[in-house]
XYZ file of C-alpha atoms in Angstrom:
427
model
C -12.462 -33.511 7.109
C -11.875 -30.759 9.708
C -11.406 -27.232 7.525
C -9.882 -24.341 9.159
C -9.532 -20.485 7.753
C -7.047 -17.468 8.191
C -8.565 -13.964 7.950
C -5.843 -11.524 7.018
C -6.268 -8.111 7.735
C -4.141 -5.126 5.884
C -4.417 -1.704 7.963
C -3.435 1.447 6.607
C -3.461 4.620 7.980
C -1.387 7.815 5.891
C -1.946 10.945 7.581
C -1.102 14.428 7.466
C -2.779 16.489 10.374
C -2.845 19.785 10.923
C -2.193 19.410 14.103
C 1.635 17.279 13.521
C 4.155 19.417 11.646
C 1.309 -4.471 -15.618
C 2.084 -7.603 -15.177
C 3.438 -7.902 -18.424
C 6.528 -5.182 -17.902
C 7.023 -6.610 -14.548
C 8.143 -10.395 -15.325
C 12.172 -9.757 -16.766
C 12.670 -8.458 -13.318
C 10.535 -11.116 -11.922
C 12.351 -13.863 -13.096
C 15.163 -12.814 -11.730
C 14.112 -11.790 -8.163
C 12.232 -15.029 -7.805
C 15.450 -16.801 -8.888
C 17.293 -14.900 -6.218
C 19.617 -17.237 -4.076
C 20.739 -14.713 -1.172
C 19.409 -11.011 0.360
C 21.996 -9.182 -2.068
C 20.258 -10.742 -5.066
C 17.001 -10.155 -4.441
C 15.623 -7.198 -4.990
C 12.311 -6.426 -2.613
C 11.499 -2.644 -4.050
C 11.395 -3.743 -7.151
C 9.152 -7.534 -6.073
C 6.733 -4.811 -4.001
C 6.492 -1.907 -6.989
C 5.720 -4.534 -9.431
C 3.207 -6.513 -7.197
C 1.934 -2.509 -6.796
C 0.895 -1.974 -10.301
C -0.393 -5.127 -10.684
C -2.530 -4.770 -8.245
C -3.384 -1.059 -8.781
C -4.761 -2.847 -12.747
C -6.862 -4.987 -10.772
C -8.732 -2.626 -7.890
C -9.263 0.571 -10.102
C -12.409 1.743 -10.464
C -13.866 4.512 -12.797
C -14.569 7.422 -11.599
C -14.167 6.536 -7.984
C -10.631 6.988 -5.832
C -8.288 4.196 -5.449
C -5.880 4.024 -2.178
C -3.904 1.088 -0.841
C -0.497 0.392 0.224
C 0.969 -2.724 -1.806
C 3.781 -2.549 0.897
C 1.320 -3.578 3.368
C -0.362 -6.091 1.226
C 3.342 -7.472 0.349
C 4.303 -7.726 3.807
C 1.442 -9.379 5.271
C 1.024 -12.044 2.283
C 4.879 -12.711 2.739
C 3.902 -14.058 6.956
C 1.461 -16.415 5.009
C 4.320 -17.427 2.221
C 6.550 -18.363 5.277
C 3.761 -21.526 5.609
C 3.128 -22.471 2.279
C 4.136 -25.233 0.114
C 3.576 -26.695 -3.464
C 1.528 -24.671 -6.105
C 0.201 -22.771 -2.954
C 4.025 -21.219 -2.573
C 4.426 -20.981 -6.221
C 1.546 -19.397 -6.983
C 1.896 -16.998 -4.447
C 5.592 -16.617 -5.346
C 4.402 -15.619 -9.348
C 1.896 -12.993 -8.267
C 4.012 -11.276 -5.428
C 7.519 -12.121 -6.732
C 8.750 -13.610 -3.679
C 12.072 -15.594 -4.335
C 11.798 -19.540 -4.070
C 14.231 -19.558 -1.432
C 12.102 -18.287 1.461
C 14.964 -17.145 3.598
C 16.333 -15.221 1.266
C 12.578 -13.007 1.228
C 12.750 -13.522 5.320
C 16.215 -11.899 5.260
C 14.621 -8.617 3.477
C 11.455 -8.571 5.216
C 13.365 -7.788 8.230
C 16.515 -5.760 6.596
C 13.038 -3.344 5.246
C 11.124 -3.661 8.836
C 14.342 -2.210 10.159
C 14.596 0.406 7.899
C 11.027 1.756 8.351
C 10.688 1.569 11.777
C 14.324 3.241 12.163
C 12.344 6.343 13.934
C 13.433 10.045 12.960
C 11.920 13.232 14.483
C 10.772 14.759 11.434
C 8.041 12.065 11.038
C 6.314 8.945 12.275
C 6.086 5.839 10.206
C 5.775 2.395 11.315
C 5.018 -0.696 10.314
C 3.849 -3.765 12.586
C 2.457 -7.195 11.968
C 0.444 -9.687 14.819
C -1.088 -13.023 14.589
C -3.907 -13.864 16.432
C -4.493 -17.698 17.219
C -7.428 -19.766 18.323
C -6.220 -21.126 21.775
C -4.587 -24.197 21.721
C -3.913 -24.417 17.894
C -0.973 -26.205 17.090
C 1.415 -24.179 15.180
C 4.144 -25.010 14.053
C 6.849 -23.606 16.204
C 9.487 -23.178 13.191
C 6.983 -20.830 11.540
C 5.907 -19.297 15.076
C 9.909 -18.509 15.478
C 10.118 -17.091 12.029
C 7.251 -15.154 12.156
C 8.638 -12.996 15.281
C 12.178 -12.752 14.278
C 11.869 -11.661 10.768
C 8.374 -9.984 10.707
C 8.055 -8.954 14.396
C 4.765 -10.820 14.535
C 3.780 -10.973 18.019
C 1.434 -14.436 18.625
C -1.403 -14.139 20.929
C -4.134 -16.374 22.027
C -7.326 -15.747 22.173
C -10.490 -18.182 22.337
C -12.470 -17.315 18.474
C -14.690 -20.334 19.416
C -16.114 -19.491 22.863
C -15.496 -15.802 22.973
C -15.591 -14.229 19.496
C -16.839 -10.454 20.949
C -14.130 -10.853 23.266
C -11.481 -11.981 20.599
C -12.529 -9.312 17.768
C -12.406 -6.154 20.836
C -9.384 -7.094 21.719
C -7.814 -7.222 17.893
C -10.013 -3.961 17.219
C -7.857 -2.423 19.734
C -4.785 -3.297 18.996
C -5.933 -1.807 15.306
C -7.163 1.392 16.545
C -4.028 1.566 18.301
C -1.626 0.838 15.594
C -3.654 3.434 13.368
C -4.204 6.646 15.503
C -7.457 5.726 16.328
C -7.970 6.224 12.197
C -9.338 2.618 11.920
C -11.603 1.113 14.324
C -14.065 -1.691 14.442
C -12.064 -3.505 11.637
C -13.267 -6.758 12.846
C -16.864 -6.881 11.960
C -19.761 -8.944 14.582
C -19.580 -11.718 11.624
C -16.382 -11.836 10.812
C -15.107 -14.130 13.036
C -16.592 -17.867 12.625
C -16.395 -20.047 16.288
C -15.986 -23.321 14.115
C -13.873 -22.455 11.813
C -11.414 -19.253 12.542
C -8.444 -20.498 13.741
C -5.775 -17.381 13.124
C -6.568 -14.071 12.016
C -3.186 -12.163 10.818
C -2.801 -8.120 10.583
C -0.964 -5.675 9.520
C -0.648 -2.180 10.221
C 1.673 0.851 8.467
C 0.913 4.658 9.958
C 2.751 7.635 8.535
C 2.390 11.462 9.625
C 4.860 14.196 8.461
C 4.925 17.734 7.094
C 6.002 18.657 3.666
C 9.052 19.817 3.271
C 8.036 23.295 1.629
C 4.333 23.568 3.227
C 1.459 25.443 1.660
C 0.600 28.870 2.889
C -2.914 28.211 4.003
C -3.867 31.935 2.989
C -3.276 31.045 -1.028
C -5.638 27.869 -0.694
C -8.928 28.852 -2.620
C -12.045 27.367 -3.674
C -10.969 26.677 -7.351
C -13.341 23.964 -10.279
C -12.146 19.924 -10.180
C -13.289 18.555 -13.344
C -13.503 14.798 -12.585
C -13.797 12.289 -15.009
C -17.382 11.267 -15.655
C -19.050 13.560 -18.588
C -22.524 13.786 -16.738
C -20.648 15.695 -14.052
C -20.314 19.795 -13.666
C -17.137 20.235 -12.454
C -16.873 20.352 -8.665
C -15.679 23.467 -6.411
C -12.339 22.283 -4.133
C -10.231 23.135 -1.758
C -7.044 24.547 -4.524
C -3.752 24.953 -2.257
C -1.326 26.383 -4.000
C 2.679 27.483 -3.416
C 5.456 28.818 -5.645
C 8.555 26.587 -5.258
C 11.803 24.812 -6.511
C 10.526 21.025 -6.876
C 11.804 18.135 -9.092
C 9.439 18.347 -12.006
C 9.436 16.308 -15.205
C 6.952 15.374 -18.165
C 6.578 13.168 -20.571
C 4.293 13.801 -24.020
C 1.296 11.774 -21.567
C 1.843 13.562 -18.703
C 3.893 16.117 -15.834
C 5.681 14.712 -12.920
C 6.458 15.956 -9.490
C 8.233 15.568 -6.142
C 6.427 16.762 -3.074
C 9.410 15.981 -0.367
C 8.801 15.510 3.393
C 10.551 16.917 6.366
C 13.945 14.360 6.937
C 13.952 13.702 3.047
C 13.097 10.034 3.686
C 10.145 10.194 2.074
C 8.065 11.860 -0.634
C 4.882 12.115 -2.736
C 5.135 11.573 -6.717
C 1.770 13.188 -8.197
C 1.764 12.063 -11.793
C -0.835 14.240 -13.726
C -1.936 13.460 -17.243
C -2.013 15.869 -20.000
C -5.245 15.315 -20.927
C -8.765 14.595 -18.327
C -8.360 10.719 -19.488
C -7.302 8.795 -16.646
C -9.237 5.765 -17.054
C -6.891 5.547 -21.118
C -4.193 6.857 -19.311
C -3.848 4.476 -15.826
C -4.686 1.292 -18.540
C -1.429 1.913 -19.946
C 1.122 3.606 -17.580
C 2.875 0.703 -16.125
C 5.925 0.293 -13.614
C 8.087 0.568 -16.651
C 6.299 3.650 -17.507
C 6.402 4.906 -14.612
C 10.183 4.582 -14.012
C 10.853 6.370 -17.556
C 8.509 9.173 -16.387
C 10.427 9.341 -13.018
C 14.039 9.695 -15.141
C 12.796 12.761 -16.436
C 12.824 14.430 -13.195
C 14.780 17.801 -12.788
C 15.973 18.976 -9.361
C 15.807 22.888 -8.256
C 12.856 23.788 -11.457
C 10.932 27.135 -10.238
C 7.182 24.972 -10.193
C 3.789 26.641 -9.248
C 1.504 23.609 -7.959
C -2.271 23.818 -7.677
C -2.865 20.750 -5.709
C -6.792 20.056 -4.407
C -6.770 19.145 -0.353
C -8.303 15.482 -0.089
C -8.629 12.716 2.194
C -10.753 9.253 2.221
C -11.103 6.224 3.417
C -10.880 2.839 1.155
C -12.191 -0.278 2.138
C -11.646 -3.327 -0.386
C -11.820 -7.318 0.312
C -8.946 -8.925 -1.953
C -9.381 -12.447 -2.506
C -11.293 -11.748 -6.070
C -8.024 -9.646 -7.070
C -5.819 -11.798 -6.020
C -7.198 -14.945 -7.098
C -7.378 -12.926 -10.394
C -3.587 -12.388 -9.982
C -3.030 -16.164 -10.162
C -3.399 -16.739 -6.276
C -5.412 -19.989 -6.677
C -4.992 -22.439 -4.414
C -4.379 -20.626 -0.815
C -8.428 -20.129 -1.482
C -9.067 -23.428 -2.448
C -10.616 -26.221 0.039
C -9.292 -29.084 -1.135
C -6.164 -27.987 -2.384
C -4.251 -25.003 -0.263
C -1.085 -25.829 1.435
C -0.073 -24.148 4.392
C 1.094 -27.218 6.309
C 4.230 -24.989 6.960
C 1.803 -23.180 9.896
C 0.867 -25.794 12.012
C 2.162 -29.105 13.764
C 1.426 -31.638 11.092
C 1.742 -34.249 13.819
C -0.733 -32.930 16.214
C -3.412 -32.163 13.595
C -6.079 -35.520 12.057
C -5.332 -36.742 7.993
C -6.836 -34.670 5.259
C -6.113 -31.595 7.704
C -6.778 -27.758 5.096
C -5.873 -24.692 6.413
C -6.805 -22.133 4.008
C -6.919 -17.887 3.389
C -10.367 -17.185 3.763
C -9.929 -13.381 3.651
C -8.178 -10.592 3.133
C -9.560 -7.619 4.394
C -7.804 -3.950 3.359
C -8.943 -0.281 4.718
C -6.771 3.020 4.218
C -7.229 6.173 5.319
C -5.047 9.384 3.544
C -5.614 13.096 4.400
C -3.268 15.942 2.574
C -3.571 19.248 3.515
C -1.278 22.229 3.737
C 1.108 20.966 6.228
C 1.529 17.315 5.124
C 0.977 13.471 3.537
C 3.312 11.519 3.247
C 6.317 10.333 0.479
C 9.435 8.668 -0.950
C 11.252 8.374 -4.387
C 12.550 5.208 -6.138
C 15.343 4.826 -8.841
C 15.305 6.492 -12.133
C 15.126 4.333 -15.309
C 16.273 6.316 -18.293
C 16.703 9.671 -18.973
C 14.749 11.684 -21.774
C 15.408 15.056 -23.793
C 11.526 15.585 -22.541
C 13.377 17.859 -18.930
C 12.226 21.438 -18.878
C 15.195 24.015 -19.386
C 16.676 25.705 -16.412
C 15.135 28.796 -15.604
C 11.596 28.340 -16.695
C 8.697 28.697 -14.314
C 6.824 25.341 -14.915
C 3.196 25.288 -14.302
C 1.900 22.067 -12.149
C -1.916 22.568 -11.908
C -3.875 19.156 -10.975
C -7.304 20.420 -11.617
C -8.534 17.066 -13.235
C -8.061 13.035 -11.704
C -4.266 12.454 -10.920
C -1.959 9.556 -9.668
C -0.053 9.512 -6.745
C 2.752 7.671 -4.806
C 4.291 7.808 -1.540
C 7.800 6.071 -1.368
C 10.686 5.829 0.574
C 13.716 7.406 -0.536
C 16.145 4.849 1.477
C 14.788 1.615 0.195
C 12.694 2.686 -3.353
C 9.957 0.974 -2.137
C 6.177 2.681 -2.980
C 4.481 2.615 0.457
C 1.461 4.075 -0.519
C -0.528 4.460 -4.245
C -3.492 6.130 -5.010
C -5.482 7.828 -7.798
C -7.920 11.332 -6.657
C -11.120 11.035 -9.113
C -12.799 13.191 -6.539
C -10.765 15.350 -4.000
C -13.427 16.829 -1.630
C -12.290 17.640 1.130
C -13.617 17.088 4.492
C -11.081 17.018 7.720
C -11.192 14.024 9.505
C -10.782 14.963 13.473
């Protein structure tokens, strides 16, 4: 029986350059998103921020940083949904809350494509998906269609079996170029398998943009970090610091604030806990949680922020999460279903196309000048809002949570935790 793989590839690159101005509070909504019957029912910012702390649960790590972009992850799952059938779709549709109805999730793919890749000249995000296909597969031309008009995924051939180094340069490049040059040499030498690698599927999102109110780069000083692991002395940082009005709010866990970016389309929530106990506190603060802490937000509150510089690089493989998740049988050899992708006629009985892997690398850097943000809607309001006229006091000296969303849609981009901010500027 002939057995054929898809790599999928998730790119992210978040910068901010000097140089450039759980599961478990998730499913109410999911039942009715999946259930969804046309674009104005379903709701995809609330399908992606659920799928995002769902995910977040699964790849944390103590004591170690944790960045991905669940938008990314969402998007480029969703070309893959387009192709699957039986408990493949299903199970995919449980763990990502797609709807059922796959046009209905095609129409918002490409009403949120639009939206992020509307252009402004305060910043620079994009998002853009490709699909790279062993020469002379036989795809299905219903899901080739699809794939360009609601995901703007741009087919090319290329010959995996007879020219591998060839094949993985060229998709290298279109990476590097889709990510500033921030990720290179995604493909790895062994990646790609002649006999078996048939389509290889990536995704890229890039942001760049300045804050909004940047730091003076004369108050940033070298100030103590005191991480989470007890055998550690605390660790000397890069401190920037600024005096202005934010949107602040707290909770009895933890303070809350809104870093905005130039244009107001996006913005960075850093969620700080009261106490140095991230690993108790991230186990519990959930998308419901999350939204409550969000409703406590006050605009125009006279904040001093300590914030620590930082920038890394992630790298994670995702079929363990996922399959985790409940995303069984796209791994499975003998029983994924993606007969949606290719000609059923032109391929021999007992044909499997299955996910093989799912590759995901991000790259963040904040500094004075920038990152990168958005908000999403409030859930309930709380008698927890400083009064007007205080000076609140925002200091994230110890491991802190952070989110990058866009203010148009609600939908987190980006999500991170800092365990260790040292800071050293990428070029």
């Amino acid at each position: 029986m002939d057995k054929s793989k898809i790599i999928l590839l998730i790119l992210l690159s978040i910068l901010a350059l000097l140089c450039v101005g759980c599961i478990e509070n998730s499913t109410i909504s999911a039942k009715t998103t999946i259930n969804a019957e046309s674009v104005e029912d379903y709701d995809i910012s609330t399908a992606n921020n659920a799928f995002a702390f769902d995910m977040y649960s699964m790849i944390k790590n103590e004591d170690e940083n944790v960045f991905f972009s669940p938008y990314s992850i969402f998007t480029a799952m969703a070309i893959c949904y387009d192709g699957a059938e039986g408990s493949t779709k299903e199970q995919m549709s449980n763990v990502f809350y797609y709807p059922l109805s796959k046009p209905v999730l095609e129409g918002s793919s490409k009403e949120m494509i639009g939206i992020i890749n509307s252009g402004s000249e305060y910043y620079s995000l994009e998002t853009a998906n490709a699909l790279w296909v062993r020469n002379s597969y036989p795809l299905n031309e219903q899901f080739v269609s699809n794939s360009k008009t609601y995901y703007g995924g741009k087919v090319t051939n290329v010959d995996f079996r007879n020219e591998p180094e060839k094949s993985k340069d060229i998709i290298n490049e279109w990476v590097a170029s889709k990510t500033n040059d921030k990720i290179k040499d995604l493909i790895s030498d062994d990646m790609i398998e002649p006999d078996s690698t048939v389509m290889i599927i990536t995704n890229a999102v890039y942001f760049k943009g300045k804050w909004l109110n940047e730091f003076d780069v004369g108050n940033t000083q070298k100030e103590p970090f005191y991480n989470s692991s007890s055998n550690k002395e605390e660790t000397l940082v890069d401190m920037m610091y600024t005096e202005e009005y934010f949107s602040y709010g707290e909770s009895e866990d933890a303070k809350i604030i809104e870093l905005p970016y130039k244009g107001n389309d996006l913005s960075m929530y850093i969620v700080l806990p009261n106490e140095n106990n991230i690993a108790d506190f991230e186990s519990r603060f959930t998308h419901s949680e999350y939204g409550k802490l969000k409703s406590t937000l006050e605009s125009s509150n006279d904040v001093r922020i300590w914030l620590p510089k930082f920038t890394f690089t992630t790298n994670s493989e995702l079929v363990d999460p996922l399959k985790n998740m409940g995303i069984i049988d796209a791994f499975d050899r003998e029983n994924a279903d993606f007969s949606g992708i290719f000609d059923i006629q032109r391929v021999p009985p007992g044909y499997v196309l299955k996910i093989d892997e799912v590759v995901h690398q991000a790259f963040i850097d904040v500094n004075e000048e920038g990152t990168e943000a958005t908000a999403a809607t409030a859930i309930e309001a709380t008698d927890d809002a400083p009064m007007p006229g205080q000076i609140m006091e925002f200091k994230a000296d110890h491991p802190f949570m952070f989110f990058i969303e866009d203010q148009r849609t609600g939908c987190i981009l980006f999500m991170g935790k800092v365990e260790d901010p040292e800071y050293e500027k990428m070029s």
